[in-house]
Amino acid sequence: MKLALIGYGNVGRALARLIRRKRRDYPFRITGIHTARHGTAISSRGLPVQPPFGPAAPCIEAFLDAAQAEIAVELTTLNPVSGNSTSKIAIETMEAGGTLAEGVEKARAMGIAEADASYDLEGWDSSAKTAALANVLMDARVTPQSIDTKGITRLMPERVREIARSGKTVRIVSRARGSRTGVSLRVRAEVLDRNDVLAAVPGTSNLLLLHTDLMGAIGTVSISPAVEQTACGVWFDLIDIARRF
């Protein structure tokens, strides 16, 4: 099955490596890659992980026509208007005596920061994920812009260290609550006790808690996810789509 990738950053390259590794079991073939920065690459026989980019296609429609793919995969950087873990790395860096900028650079070195890191720090990445989850699980029908969002950009390193000395920490927490009148959503940088379950996952790890009417609170933890885990999620989606053809 032929694929066209729109965007080819860390996740796109990880997906290409995964497709190559699993091609005997699932014969996906990337016939086109289009980027705003590097240009466009097309090959009906399949592109390598490091493709030879040429001039950019004049538009997405022209690119898709040239790629002749059966599935298009968008992997562009976050844009909360037209559309990970960086805030936590930044907080932990400040707790250790560093600055916000040093935390962002550490996240970039790990390959997890958005191209515009302010989307992470101001909570927009969390808002996008919150909107997606709420729409799927709660039929919220919202966009990231409709969620009340505040991030960590106003936090000074001195304040972060003061909070840490009191046995607490800061985490960006997304909350959704359903009621008879609808779904209320918000994203906030919250001060949490160190032993709070929401503060228990360090680094790039993350936690989803679901409060149910019959089973109480249940949760799922993703431990130290990286771009490979994100690529794997896209790959599983591709398998689901392929099975429907």
GROMACS .gro file of C-alpha atoms in nm:
model
  245
    1MET     CA    1   0.000   0.000   0.000
    2LYS     CA    2   0.143   0.334  -0.110
    3LEU     CA    3   0.178   0.619   0.140
    4ALA     CA    4   0.229   0.994   0.105
    5LEU     CA    5   0.382   1.173   0.405
    6ILE     CA    6   0.314   1.542   0.460
    7GLY     CA    7   0.588   1.655   0.698
    8TYR     CA    8   0.908   1.468   0.769
    9GLY     CA    9   1.048   1.558   1.109
   10ASN     CA   10   1.153   1.326   1.390
   11VAL     CA   11   0.825   1.132   1.389
   12GLY     CA   12   0.819   1.102   1.010
   13ARG     CA   13   1.170   0.958   0.999
   14ALA     CA   14   1.090   0.721   1.285
   15LEU     CA   15   0.780   0.605   1.094
   16ALA     CA   16   0.988   0.549   0.779
   17ARG     CA   17   1.236   0.337   0.977
   18LEU     CA   18   0.952   0.135   1.130
   19ILE     CA   19   0.790   0.076   0.791
   20ARG     CA   20   1.122  -0.044   0.651
   21ARG     CA   21   1.178  -0.277   0.947
   22LYS     CA   22   0.830  -0.430   0.920
   23ARG     CA   23   0.792  -0.433   0.541
   24ARG     CA   24   0.788  -0.815   0.518
   25ASP     CA   25   0.481  -0.832   0.741
   26TYR     CA   26   0.312  -0.513   0.618
   27PRO     CA   27   0.421  -0.404   0.268
   28PHE     CA   28   0.369  -0.030   0.305
   29ARG     CA   29   0.565   0.181   0.059
   30ILE     CA   30   0.632   0.556   0.093
   31THR     CA   31   0.597   0.699  -0.257
   32GLY     CA   32   0.599   1.066  -0.165
   33ILE     CA   33   0.725   1.301   0.108
   34HIS     CA   34   0.641   1.670   0.111
   35THR     CA   35   0.794   1.923   0.352
   36ALA     CA   36   0.789   2.298   0.383
   37ARG     CA   37   1.159   2.306   0.467
   38HIS     CA   38   1.334   2.042   0.253
   39GLY     CA   39   1.110   2.021  -0.053
   40THR     CA   40   0.942   1.720  -0.209
   41ALA     CA   41   1.055   1.366  -0.287
   42ILE     CA   42   0.865   1.129  -0.517
   43SER     CA   43   0.932   0.768  -0.618
   44SER     CA   44   0.680   0.510  -0.733
   45ARG     CA   45   0.925   0.236  -0.627
   46GLY     CA   46   0.943   0.366  -0.269
   47LEU     CA   47   1.162   0.624  -0.096
   48PRO     CA   48   1.453   0.551   0.139
   49VAL     CA   49   1.465   0.681   0.496
   50GLN     CA   50   1.695   0.959   0.375
   51PRO     CA   51   1.515   1.062   0.056
   52PRO     CA   52   1.661   1.283  -0.219
   53PHE     CA   53   1.450   1.598  -0.191
   54GLY     CA   54   1.387   1.818  -0.491
   55PRO     CA   55   1.193   2.143  -0.535
   56ALA     CA   56   0.873   2.162  -0.333
   57ALA     CA   57   0.549   2.073  -0.507
   58PRO     CA   58   0.343   2.387  -0.577
   59CYS     CA   59   0.058   2.267  -0.357
   60ILE     CA   60  -0.060   1.966  -0.156
   61GLU     CA   61  -0.298   1.862  -0.434
   62ALA     CA   62  -0.013   1.851  -0.686
   63PHE     CA   63   0.200   1.652  -0.442
   64LEU     CA   64  -0.073   1.394  -0.381
   65ASP     CA   65  -0.132   1.358  -0.754
   66ALA     CA   66   0.240   1.296  -0.810
   67ALA     CA   67   0.272   1.050  -0.522
   68GLN     CA   68  -0.031   0.848  -0.640
   69ALA     CA   69  -0.064   0.714  -0.287
   70GLU     CA   70  -0.360   0.534  -0.136
   71ILE     CA   71  -0.313   0.689   0.211
   72ALA     CA   72  -0.193   1.039   0.304
   73VAL     CA   73  -0.035   1.085   0.648
   74GLU     CA   74   0.003   1.435   0.793
   75LEU     CA   75   0.296   1.465   1.034
   76THR     CA   76   0.347   1.840   1.034
   77THR     CA   77   0.441   2.031   1.348
   78LEU     CA   78   0.170   2.145   1.586
   79ASN     CA   79  -0.039   2.444   1.486
   80PRO     CA   80  -0.322   2.488   1.739
   81VAL     CA   81  -0.505   2.734   1.512
   82SER     CA   82  -0.502   2.559   1.176
   83GLY     CA   83  -0.399   2.197   1.271
   84ASN     CA   84   0.492   1.681   2.426
   85SER     CA   85   0.656   1.652   2.750
   86THR     CA   86   0.865   1.974   2.692
   87SER     CA   87   0.697   2.157   2.980
   88LYS     CA   88   0.783   1.878   3.223
   89ILE     CA   89   1.147   1.868   3.109
   90ALA     CA   90   1.163   2.248   3.150
   91ILE     CA   91   1.017   2.232   3.503
   92GLU     CA   92   1.257   1.957   3.610
   93THR     CA   93   1.548   2.158   3.467
   94MET     CA   94   1.445   2.467   3.666
   95GLU     CA   95   1.400   2.259   3.981
   96ALA     CA   96   1.762   2.146   3.938
   97GLY     CA   97   1.884   2.506   3.913
   98GLY     CA   98   1.865   2.564   3.538
   99THR     CA   99   1.662   2.809   3.333
  100LEU     CA  100   1.352   2.773   3.120
  101ALA     CA  101   1.561   2.818   2.804
  102GLU     CA  102   1.798   2.541   2.914
  103GLY     CA  103   1.501   2.311   2.970
  104VAL     CA  104   1.370   2.385   2.620
  105GLU     CA  105   1.712   2.312   2.469
  106LYS     CA  106   1.724   1.982   2.658
  107ALA     CA  107   1.383   1.889   2.519
  108ARG     CA  108   1.498   1.982   2.168
  109ALA     CA  109   1.807   1.765   2.209
  110MET     CA  110   1.577   1.477   2.304
  111GLY     CA  111   1.373   1.539   1.988
  112ILE     CA  112   1.043   1.594   2.172
  113ALA     CA  113   0.994   1.972   2.149
  114GLU     CA  114   0.761   2.127   1.895
  115ALA     CA  115   0.925   2.338   1.625
  116ASP     CA  116   0.777   2.634   1.815
  117ALA     CA  117   0.840   2.535   2.177
  118SER     CA  118   0.592   2.795   2.303
  119TYR     CA  119   0.313   2.560   2.189
  120ASP     CA  120   0.437   2.314   2.452
  121LEU     CA  121   0.513   2.568   2.723
  122GLU     CA  122   0.188   2.760   2.684
  123GLY     CA  123  -0.015   2.439   2.698
  124TRP     CA  124  -0.133   2.424   2.337
  125ASP     CA  125   0.008   2.078   2.278
  126SER     CA  126  -0.187   1.959   2.583
  127SER     CA  127  -0.498   2.141   2.459
  128ALA     CA  128  -0.478   1.965   2.122
  129LYS     CA  129  -0.450   1.625   2.293
  130THR     CA  130  -0.731   1.715   2.535
  131ALA     CA  131  -0.961   1.815   2.251
  132ALA     CA  132  -0.887   1.491   2.064
  133LEU     CA  133  -0.953   1.273   2.369
  134ALA     CA  134  -1.265   1.462   2.473
  135ASN     CA  135  -1.408   1.445   2.123
  136VAL     CA  136  -1.352   1.069   2.099
  137LEU     CA  137  -1.440   0.968   2.455
  138MET     CA  138  -1.702   1.228   2.548
  139ASP     CA  139  -1.837   1.353   2.215
  140ALA     CA  140  -1.730   1.702   2.322
  141ARG     CA  141  -1.702   1.846   1.969
  142VAL     CA  142  -1.444   2.107   2.067
  143THR     CA  143  -1.128   2.261   1.922
  144PRO     CA  144  -0.809   2.344   2.116
  145GLN     CA  145  -0.899   2.714   2.101
  146SER     CA  146  -1.219   2.656   2.296
  147ILE     CA  147  -1.032   2.507   2.593
  148ASP     CA  148  -0.935   2.737   2.882
  149THR     CA  149  -0.555   2.704   2.867
  150LYS     CA  150  -0.265   2.842   3.070
  151GLY     CA  151   0.090   2.706   3.059
  152ILE     CA  152   0.419   2.763   3.239
  153THR     CA  153   0.573   3.058   3.055
  154ARG     CA  154   0.508   3.292   3.350
  155LEU     CA  155   0.684   3.062   3.597
  156MET     CA  156   1.019   3.195   3.711
  157PRO     CA  157   1.295   2.946   3.803
  158GLU     CA  158   1.308   3.090   4.157
  159ARG     CA  159   0.937   3.016   4.205
  160VAL     CA  160   0.977   2.662   4.069
  161ARG     CA  161   1.260   2.594   4.315
  162GLU     CA  162   1.058   2.746   4.601
  163ILE     CA  163   0.772   2.508   4.516
  164ALA     CA  164   1.015   2.215   4.502
  165ARG     CA  165   1.156   2.299   4.846
  166SER     CA  166   0.804   2.276   4.989
  167GLY     CA  167   0.771   1.918   4.865
  168LYS     CA  168   0.560   2.005   4.563
  169THR     CA  169   0.606   2.033   4.189
  170VAL     CA  170   0.435   2.184   3.885
  171ARG     CA  171   0.270   1.988   3.606
  172ILE     CA  172   0.051   2.089   3.314
  173VAL     CA  173  -0.272   1.901   3.383
  174SER     CA  174  -0.563   1.863   3.144
  175ARG     CA  175  -0.904   1.808   3.301
  176ALA     CA  176  -1.236   1.718   3.140
  177ARG     CA  177  -1.567   1.679   3.320
  178GLY     CA  178  -1.897   1.576   3.170
  179SER     CA  179  -2.236   1.686   3.302
  180ARG     CA  180  -2.592   1.715   3.183
  181THR     CA  181  -2.514   2.058   3.042
  182GLY     CA  182  -2.210   1.945   2.842
  183VAL     CA  183  -1.835   1.896   2.881
  184SER     CA  184  -1.608   2.142   3.063
  185LEU     CA  185  -1.239   2.137   2.971
  186ARG     CA  186  -0.932   2.315   3.096
  187VAL     CA  187  -0.551   2.295   3.080
  188ARG     CA  188  -0.351   2.443   3.368
  189ALA     CA  189  -0.004   2.446   3.518
  190GLU     CA  190  -0.099   2.308   3.861
  191VAL     CA  191   0.101   2.289   4.183
  192LEU     CA  192   0.085   1.928   4.301
  193ASP     CA  193   0.215   1.732   4.600
  194ARG     CA  194   0.509   1.511   4.506
  195ASN     CA  195   0.307   1.203   4.604
  196ASP     CA  196   0.011   1.303   4.386
  197VAL     CA  197  -0.041   1.037   4.121
  198LEU     CA  198  -0.045   1.311   3.854
  199ALA     CA  199   0.306   1.415   3.963
  200ALA     CA  200   0.443   1.062   3.979
  201VAL     CA  201   0.551   1.030   3.615
  202PRO     CA  202   0.883   1.208   3.545
  203GLY     CA  203   1.049   1.317   3.225
  204THR     CA  204   0.859   1.237   2.907
  205SER     CA  205   0.629   0.986   3.079
  206ASN     CA  206   0.261   1.069   3.093
  207LEU     CA  207  -0.054   0.950   3.265
  208LEU     CA  208  -0.419   0.932   3.166
  209LEU     CA  209  -0.675   0.892   3.446
  210LEU     CA  210  -1.037   0.803   3.377
  211HIS     CA  211  -1.294   0.853   3.654
  212THR     CA  212  -1.575   0.606   3.591
  213ASP     CA  213  -1.915   0.552   3.751
  214LEU     CA  214  -1.868   0.178   3.810
  215MET     CA  215  -1.494   0.107   3.831
  216GLY     CA  216  -1.374   0.420   4.008
  217ALA     CA  217  -1.052   0.576   3.880
  218ILE     CA  218  -0.849   0.374   3.632
  219GLY     CA  219  -0.543   0.485   3.443
  220THR     CA  220  -0.282   0.414   3.180
  221VAL     CA  221   0.083   0.520   3.191
  222SER     CA  222   0.319   0.574   2.901
  223ILE     CA  223   0.673   0.534   3.034
  224SER     CA  224   0.941   0.751   2.872
  225PRO     CA  225   0.777   0.768   2.528
  226ALA     CA  226   0.984   0.902   2.241
  227VAL     CA  227   0.925   0.962   1.873
  228GLU     CA  228   0.933   0.588   1.813
  229GLN     CA  229   0.620   0.543   2.024
  230THR     CA  230   0.442   0.820   1.834
  231ALA     CA  231   0.545   0.662   1.505
  232CYS     CA  232   0.418   0.326   1.630
  233GLY     CA  233   0.077   0.478   1.699
  234VAL     CA  234   0.061   0.609   1.341
  235TRP     CA  235   0.174   0.269   1.212
  236PHE     CA  236  -0.108   0.091   1.397
  237ASP     CA  237  -0.354   0.339   1.245
  238LEU     CA  238  -0.217   0.254   0.901
  239ILE     CA  239  -0.269  -0.116   0.968
  240ASP     CA  240  -0.631  -0.052   1.073
  241ILE     CA  241  -0.691   0.151   0.757
  242ALA     CA  242  -0.526  -0.112   0.535
  243ARG     CA  243  -0.750  -0.385   0.675
  244ARG     CA  244  -1.058  -0.193   0.566
  245PHE     CA  245  -0.953  -0.178   0.201
   0.00000   0.00000   0.00000
